[in-house]
Short mmCIF file of C-alpha atoms in Angstrom, two decimals:
data_model
loop_
_atom_site.label_atom_id
_atom_site.label_comp_id
_atom_site.label_asym_id
_atom_site.label_seq_id
_atom_site.Cartn_x
_atom_site.Cartn_y
_atom_site.Cartn_z
CA MET Y 1 -12.60 -91.63 39.67
CA ASN Y 2 -11.95 -94.62 41.98
CA PRO Y 3 -9.03 -94.35 43.70
CA ASN Y 4 -8.34 -97.18 44.20
CA HIS Y 5 -7.38 -98.03 40.78
CA SER Y 6 -5.33 -94.88 41.05
CA ASN Y 7 -2.87 -96.03 44.05
CA PRO Y 8 -1.07 -99.83 44.50
CA PRO Y 9 -2.67 -102.33 47.60
CA VAL Y 10 -0.76 -102.22 50.53
CA ARG Y 11 1.49 -105.44 51.15
CA ARG Y 12 1.01 -106.61 54.78
CA ARG Y 13 4.47 -106.16 55.24
CA ASP Y 14 5.08 -102.80 53.57
CA PHE Y 15 2.03 -101.51 56.23
CA LEU Y 16 3.79 -102.89 59.29
CA THR Y 17 7.26 -101.63 57.99
CA ARG Y 18 5.19 -98.54 58.14
CA ALA Y 19 3.61 -98.90 61.06
CA ALA Y 20 6.64 -99.71 63.03
CA LYS Y 21 7.82 -96.17 61.45
CA ALA Y 22 5.54 -94.43 62.31
CA GLY Y 23 5.21 -95.63 65.66
CA ALA Y 24 9.37 -94.87 66.28
CA ILE Y 25 8.39 -91.12 65.56
CA VAL Y 26 5.35 -91.18 67.70
CA ALA Y 27 7.75 -92.20 70.17
CA ALA Y 28 10.77 -90.31 69.50
CA THR Y 29 8.70 -87.41 69.99
CA GLY Y 30 6.86 -87.81 73.25
CA GLY Y 31 9.87 -90.26 74.52
CA VAL Y 32 11.85 -86.68 74.69
CA GLY Y 33 9.28 -85.25 76.67
CA TYR Y 34 8.78 -87.41 78.94
CA TRP Y 35 12.66 -88.11 79.93
CA LEU Y 36 12.87 -84.59 79.93
CA HIS Y 37 11.95 -84.34 82.37
CA ASP Y 38 13.89 -85.98 84.59
CA THR Y 39 15.58 -83.58 85.17
CA GLN Y 40 17.61 -84.19 88.63
CA GLY Y 41 17.96 -88.34 87.37
CA PRO Y 42 18.53 -90.23 90.39
CA THR Y 43 21.48 -88.18 91.93
CA GLY Y 44 18.59 -85.87 92.78
CA LYS Y 45 16.97 -85.18 96.05
CA PRO Y 46 15.30 -87.73 97.46
CA ALA Y 47 11.54 -86.97 96.46
CA ALA Y 48 10.82 -90.19 98.91
CA GLU Y 49 10.82 -92.78 100.70
CA THR Y 50 12.69 -95.54 100.22
CA VAL Y 51 10.30 -98.44 99.24
CA SER Y 52 10.75 -102.61 98.15
CA LEU Y 53 8.84 -104.54 96.21
CA PRO Y 54 7.13 -107.96 98.37
CA ASP Y 55 7.92 -111.37 97.40
CA TYR Y 56 5.12 -112.48 94.97
CA SER Y 57 6.00 -115.68 95.04
CA LEU Y 58 4.24 -118.64 96.78
CA PRO Y 59 7.13 -121.37 98.05
CA LYS Y 60 4.40 -123.90 98.52
CA LEU Y 61 4.17 -124.62 95.41
CA GLY Y 62 7.67 -124.99 94.73
CA GLN Y 63 10.21 -124.98 91.27
CA ARG Y 64 6.80 -125.96 88.28
CA MET Y 65 7.32 -125.27 85.24
CA SER Y 66 5.05 -125.98 82.16
CA ILE Y 67 5.76 -126.56 78.65
CA ILE Y 68 3.51 -126.54 75.88
CA THR Y 69 3.44 -126.05 72.10
CA GLY Y 70 1.52 -124.78 69.26
CA SER Y 71 0.45 -121.02 67.56
CA ASP Y 72 -2.86 -120.49 69.36
CA ARG Y 73 -1.50 -118.88 72.57
CA VAL Y 74 -5.02 -118.89 74.22
CA LYS Y 75 -4.78 -122.66 73.83
CA THR Y 76 -0.86 -122.70 74.99
CA ILE Y 77 -1.25 -120.62 78.00
CA ASN Y 78 -3.94 -122.31 78.97
CA ARG Y 79 -3.26 -125.76 78.58
CA ALA Y 80 0.29 -124.18 80.41
CA LEU Y 81 -1.40 -122.96 83.59
CA GLN Y 82 -4.17 -126.54 83.08
CA ALA Y 83 -0.95 -128.56 83.58
CA LEU Y 84 0.17 -126.51 86.25
CA GLY Y 85 -2.74 -127.86 88.45
CA GLY Y 86 -5.06 -124.82 87.73
CA ILE Y 87 -4.41 -120.49 87.51
CA GLU Y 88 -6.91 -121.07 91.02
CA GLN Y 89 -3.28 -122.32 92.56
CA PHE Y 90 -2.11 -118.97 91.69
CA ILE Y 91 -4.86 -116.55 91.72
CA GLN Y 92 -7.00 -117.13 94.55
CA SER Y 93 -10.92 -115.11 95.49
CA GLY Y 94 -9.91 -111.03 96.44
CA ASP Y 95 -6.64 -111.67 95.39
CA ARG Y 96 -4.46 -107.67 93.17
CA VAL Y 97 -2.79 -109.16 90.20
CA VAL Y 98 0.08 -106.26 87.81
CA LEU Y 99 0.61 -108.43 85.08
CA LYS Y 100 4.35 -106.21 84.40
CA VAL Y 101 4.36 -106.26 80.64
CA ASN Y 102 6.71 -105.80 77.67
CA ALA Y 103 5.08 -102.47 76.03
CA ALA Y 104 8.26 -101.13 75.70
CA PHE Y 105 8.34 -100.57 71.66
CA ALA Y 106 6.13 -98.57 69.53
CA SER Y 107 5.25 -101.44 67.88
CA PRO Y 108 2.54 -103.26 65.62
CA ALA Y 109 1.75 -106.36 67.78
CA ALA Y 110 2.32 -108.75 64.48
CA LEU Y 111 6.53 -107.98 64.89
CA SER Y 112 6.32 -109.58 68.58
CA ALA Y 113 8.25 -106.45 70.16
CA THR Y 114 5.69 -106.64 73.11
CA ALA Y 115 4.03 -108.01 74.17
CA ASN Y 116 0.44 -109.72 72.26
CA PRO Y 117 -2.40 -108.02 73.68
CA LYS Y 118 -4.07 -111.52 73.22
CA LEU Y 119 -2.00 -112.77 76.11
CA VAL Y 120 -1.84 -109.89 78.06
CA ALA Y 121 -6.40 -110.37 77.18
CA GLU Y 122 -6.06 -113.68 78.70
CA VAL Y 123 -4.51 -113.43 81.41
CA ALA Y 124 -5.99 -111.15 82.68
CA ARG Y 125 -9.78 -113.58 82.12
CA LEU Y 126 -8.20 -115.87 83.43
CA CYS Y 127 -7.51 -113.83 86.88
CA PHE Y 128 -10.32 -112.63 87.27
CA ALA Y 129 -11.90 -115.94 86.72
CA ALA Y 130 -10.04 -117.38 89.42
CA GLY Y 131 -11.24 -114.96 91.50
CA ALA Y 132 -9.22 -111.76 91.61
CA SER Y 133 -10.77 -107.79 92.64
CA SER Y 134 -8.46 -106.66 90.33
CA VAL Y 135 -6.09 -106.27 88.00
CA VAL Y 136 -3.08 -104.20 86.68
CA VAL Y 137 -1.77 -103.88 83.42
CA ALA Y 138 1.51 -101.75 83.53
CA ASP Y 139 5.21 -101.06 82.24
CA ASN Y 140 7.83 -98.43 81.94
CA PRO Y 141 8.49 -98.71 78.34
CA ILE Y 142 11.17 -97.20 75.66
CA ASN Y 143 9.03 -94.69 73.96
CA ASP Y 144 6.14 -92.74 74.82
CA PRO Y 145 3.87 -95.06 76.92
CA GLN Y 146 1.00 -94.02 75.57
CA SER Y 147 2.26 -95.14 72.35
CA CYS Y 148 3.75 -98.32 73.55
CA PHE Y 149 0.74 -99.24 75.02
CA THR Y 150 -1.97 -97.70 72.27
CA LEU Y 151 -0.21 -99.55 68.77
CA SER Y 152 0.45 -102.71 70.58
CA GLY Y 153 -3.22 -103.76 71.35
CA ILE Y 154 -2.29 -104.24 75.03
CA ALA Y 155 -3.93 -101.22 75.98
CA LYS Y 156 -7.50 -102.36 73.82
CA ALA Y 157 -7.20 -105.41 74.78
CA ALA Y 158 -6.16 -105.76 78.74
CA GLU Y 159 -9.74 -102.87 78.92
CA ALA Y 160 -12.01 -105.48 77.23
CA ALA Y 161 -10.84 -107.76 79.47
CA GLY Y 162 -11.82 -105.76 82.43
CA ALA Y 163 -7.66 -105.08 83.37
CA LYS Y 164 -6.67 -100.92 83.82
CA VAL Y 165 -3.49 -100.11 82.25
CA ILE Y 166 -1.50 -97.40 84.94
CA LEU Y 167 1.06 -96.09 82.51
CA PRO Y 168 3.32 -94.38 84.61
CA GLY Y 169 3.77 -90.73 85.89
CA ALA Y 170 6.18 -88.24 87.36
CA ALA Y 171 4.19 -89.20 89.96
CA SER Y 172 5.10 -93.10 89.50
CA PHE Y 173 7.99 -93.73 90.86
CA LYS Y 174 9.89 -93.97 94.34
CA PRO Y 175 13.51 -94.67 95.17
CA THR Y 176 15.04 -98.02 95.97
CA THR Y 177 17.62 -99.90 97.13
CA LEU Y 178 18.16 -103.43 96.61
CA PRO Y 179 20.41 -104.87 99.77
CA ASN Y 180 23.74 -105.73 99.35
CA ALA Y 181 23.36 -104.45 94.81
CA ARG Y 182 25.65 -103.03 92.78
CA LEU Y 183 23.91 -100.95 90.72
CA ILE Y 184 20.12 -100.92 92.54
CA ARG Y 185 20.96 -98.22 94.39
CA ASP Y 186 18.76 -94.76 95.41
CA TRP Y 187 17.21 -96.12 92.57
CA PRO Y 188 13.73 -94.37 90.92
CA LEU Y 189 11.00 -97.74 91.74
CA PHE Y 190 7.64 -97.79 88.69
CA ILE Y 191 5.69 -98.39 92.28
CA GLU Y 192 1.68 -97.12 91.29
CA PRO Y 193 0.95 -99.88 90.31
CA PHE Y 194 2.21 -102.19 93.72
CA GLN Y 195 -0.32 -100.75 95.50
CA ARG Y 196 -2.52 -102.64 97.56
CA ALA Y 197 -1.11 -105.78 95.09
CA THR Y 198 -1.45 -109.14 96.31
CA LYS Y 199 0.05 -111.78 92.98
CA LEU Y 200 2.89 -110.21 90.27
CA ILE Y 201 3.07 -112.14 86.69
CA GLY Y 202 5.60 -111.32 84.54
CA ILE Y 203 4.59 -111.48 80.09
CA SER Y 204 7.23 -111.56 78.18
CA PRO Y 205 8.63 -113.23 74.17
CA VAL Y 206 11.04 -114.60 73.71
CA LYS Y 207 13.23 -111.82 71.78
CA ASP Y 208 17.20 -111.78 70.46
CA HIS Y 209 19.57 -108.46 72.57
CA HIS Y 210 21.76 -106.57 71.00
CA ARG Y 211 23.55 -106.34 74.27
CA SER Y 212 22.54 -108.61 76.39
CA GLY Y 213 22.31 -112.12 74.16
CA ALA Y 214 17.87 -112.73 75.00
CA SER Y 215 15.32 -110.53 76.24
CA MET Y 216 13.05 -113.02 78.30
CA SER Y 217 11.67 -113.39 81.77
CA MET Y 218 14.14 -112.06 83.58
CA LYS Y 219 15.05 -109.28 80.56
CA ASN Y 220 11.35 -107.97 81.55
CA TRP Y 221 11.99 -106.36 85.03
CA TYR Y 222 14.08 -103.42 83.86
CA GLY Y 223 10.90 -101.62 82.98
CA LEU Y 224 10.29 -101.19 86.84
CA LEU Y 225 13.07 -99.32 86.27
CA GLY Y 226 13.30 -95.44 85.42
CA GLY Y 227 15.37 -91.93 85.88
CA ARG Y 228 18.96 -92.41 83.37
CA ARG Y 229 18.35 -96.65 83.74
CA ASN Y 230 20.46 -96.64 79.53
CA VAL Y 231 23.65 -96.03 81.79
CA PHE Y 232 23.36 -99.36 82.80
CA HIS Y 233 23.70 -100.91 79.75
CA GLN Y 234 27.45 -100.95 80.09
CA ASP Y 235 27.10 -103.22 82.56
CA ILE Y 236 23.53 -105.39 81.13
CA HIS Y 237 24.34 -108.85 82.87
CA THR Y 238 24.46 -107.66 86.35
CA ILE Y 239 21.44 -105.39 86.20
CA ILE Y 240 19.12 -107.62 85.12
CA SER Y 241 20.94 -110.60 87.42
CA GLU Y 242 20.20 -108.27 90.46
CA LEU Y 243 16.43 -107.22 88.79
CA ALA Y 244 15.46 -110.65 88.46
CA THR Y 245 17.00 -110.97 93.18
CA MET Y 246 14.52 -108.08 92.83
CA VAL Y 247 11.65 -109.64 91.67
CA ARG Y 248 10.07 -111.92 93.54
CA PRO Y 249 6.49 -112.77 91.06
CA THR Y 250 4.09 -115.24 91.34
CA MET Y 251 4.61 -116.72 88.23
CA VAL Y 252 6.44 -116.01 84.67
CA ILE Y 253 5.08 -116.78 81.25
CA LEU Y 254 7.87 -116.40 77.78
CA ASP Y 255 5.44 -116.49 75.38
CA GLY Y 256 7.65 -118.19 72.87
CA THR Y 257 4.94 -119.05 70.26
CA THR Y 258 6.98 -116.44 67.85
CA SER Y 259 10.39 -115.58 68.36
CA MET Y 260 12.28 -112.63 67.68
CA LEU Y 261 15.89 -113.62 66.30
CA THR Y 262 17.55 -111.09 65.26
CA ASN Y 263 18.49 -106.76 65.31
CA GLY Y 264 16.54 -107.23 68.57
CA PRO Y 265 15.11 -105.76 71.26
CA THR Y 266 13.53 -103.26 68.83
CA GLY Y 267 13.50 -106.10 65.44
CA GLY Y 268 11.15 -103.64 62.80
CA SER Y 269 10.51 -106.71 60.26
CA LEU Y 270 9.10 -109.61 59.92
CA GLU Y 271 12.14 -111.42 58.80
CA ASP Y 272 13.69 -111.11 62.02
CA LEU Y 273 10.98 -113.30 63.54
CA GLN Y 274 11.27 -116.78 63.98
CA PRO Y 275 7.56 -119.13 64.83
CA THR Y 276 8.71 -121.42 67.61
CA ASN Y 277 4.91 -121.81 68.37
CA THR Y 278 5.81 -122.69 72.24
CA MET Y 279 4.74 -121.49 75.50
CA ILE Y 280 6.14 -121.60 79.40
CA VAL Y 281 4.92 -120.77 82.16
CA SER Y 282 7.23 -121.66 85.63
CA THR Y 283 7.76 -120.44 89.04
CA ASP Y 284 10.77 -120.17 88.40
CA GLN Y 285 12.38 -117.16 86.59
CA VAL Y 286 15.80 -118.44 85.83
CA ALA Y 287 14.41 -121.78 85.03
CA ALA Y 288 11.84 -120.47 82.41
CA ASP Y 289 15.25 -118.24 80.68
CA ALA Y 290 17.05 -121.19 80.35
CA PHE Y 291 14.90 -123.30 77.95
CA GLY Y 292 13.48 -120.14 76.44
CA ALA Y 293 17.19 -120.09 75.06
CA THR Y 294 17.22 -123.08 73.27
CA LEU Y 295 14.42 -120.67 71.26
CA LEU Y 296 16.64 -118.53 70.42
CA GLY Y 297 19.28 -121.27 69.01
CA LYS Y 298 21.21 -120.32 72.54
CA THR Y 299 21.95 -122.63 75.53
CA ALA Y 300 21.47 -121.00 78.79
CA ALA Y 301 25.35 -121.02 78.87
CA ASP Y 302 25.83 -118.58 76.49
CA LEU Y 303 23.23 -115.57 78.32
CA THR Y 304 25.85 -114.80 81.22
CA PHE Y 305 22.69 -113.02 82.89
CA ILE Y 306 20.92 -116.34 83.70
CA GLY Y 307 24.68 -118.52 85.63
CA LYS Y 308 24.79 -114.59 87.00
CA ALA Y 309 20.96 -115.16 88.15
CA ALA Y 310 21.19 -118.34 88.47
CA ALA Y 311 24.46 -118.07 91.00
CA ALA Y 312 22.54 -115.33 93.22
CA GLY Y 313 19.30 -118.01 94.55
CA VAL Y 314 17.54 -116.84 91.92
CA GLY Y 315 16.54 -120.09 90.31
CA THR Y 316 18.09 -122.43 88.58
CA ILE Y 317 19.55 -122.88 84.65
CA ASP Y 318 18.98 -127.24 85.16
CA TYR Y 319 15.21 -126.98 84.06
CA GLU Y 320 14.72 -130.67 83.68
CA SER Y 321 15.26 -131.04 87.54
CA LEU Y 322 11.64 -129.31 87.74
CA LYS Y 323 10.74 -131.56 85.48
CA PRO Y 324 8.21 -129.49 83.00
CA ALA Y 325 5.12 -131.03 81.89
CA ARG Y 326 5.07 -130.44 78.67
CA ASP Y 327 2.60 -131.17 75.69
CA HIS Y 328 1.36 -129.32 72.81
CA VAL Y 329 -2.30 -128.37 71.76
CA GLY Y 330 -3.04 -128.68 68.00
#
């Protein structure tokens, strides 16, 4: 008997739902193991010297922004960078680049809960084409790191482009303190990917978030924290603002090709998603998120963390003041 005749075909939506559930089970199992190794938490004895992230921004370029519409991520990211003068404005020969992606969940790329693997691979390729000597892709996911990078497709795509994926381990973290901060004090920072790094690019999708209202460029830095970081959920807007103050990227890439409008940040159904066909690249992460909010049907005023980051001097809410380059690619 032909087995194909005895079983009904699996619809694409059913497959994605099942894959997400399977990923969640794997992730939950691995995630418990991952968190158990942190038995002391941030109040335990310091394991290493205090560290801080260098400033990876390029002040000479000023605040720049491009907003490109289109459904093909490879085309829109290339056009977005061309509109800002080309990737060579940001990446030079010999640069060692970190791509801080959002790989928070063990979820297939089609559910848009993580950075899109094709976009990550294309950015890595462009960095190498501009002369980068190395490209590292990293995140400290909520779920089990290996499962997240595998099921999202990010690991396979990044490695195919020649990049190195660094998964967090117990030795990957060192304590950091952000001056004048209320929350980031003597807290484990995922520092391993930044050893000898010269440039930092954030890559994140546009998503709803049940606590902060949105997960975009600034929320993406949450994945650099270790320890029991869920304690920060009670003051989510302050922690996002402090992270944006702490991390000074070369640029951020905010992928609004598909936006998660409901049930974020995890999602889990295609019904949570809507094609918004927009790619944003900016040296100003506040401006990027202020525009990204519009793809969720919101304004910057609806998202407290954007105002807090702007008040802290991280960037501007008035993204139109940057005179963003706009175009469409079919």
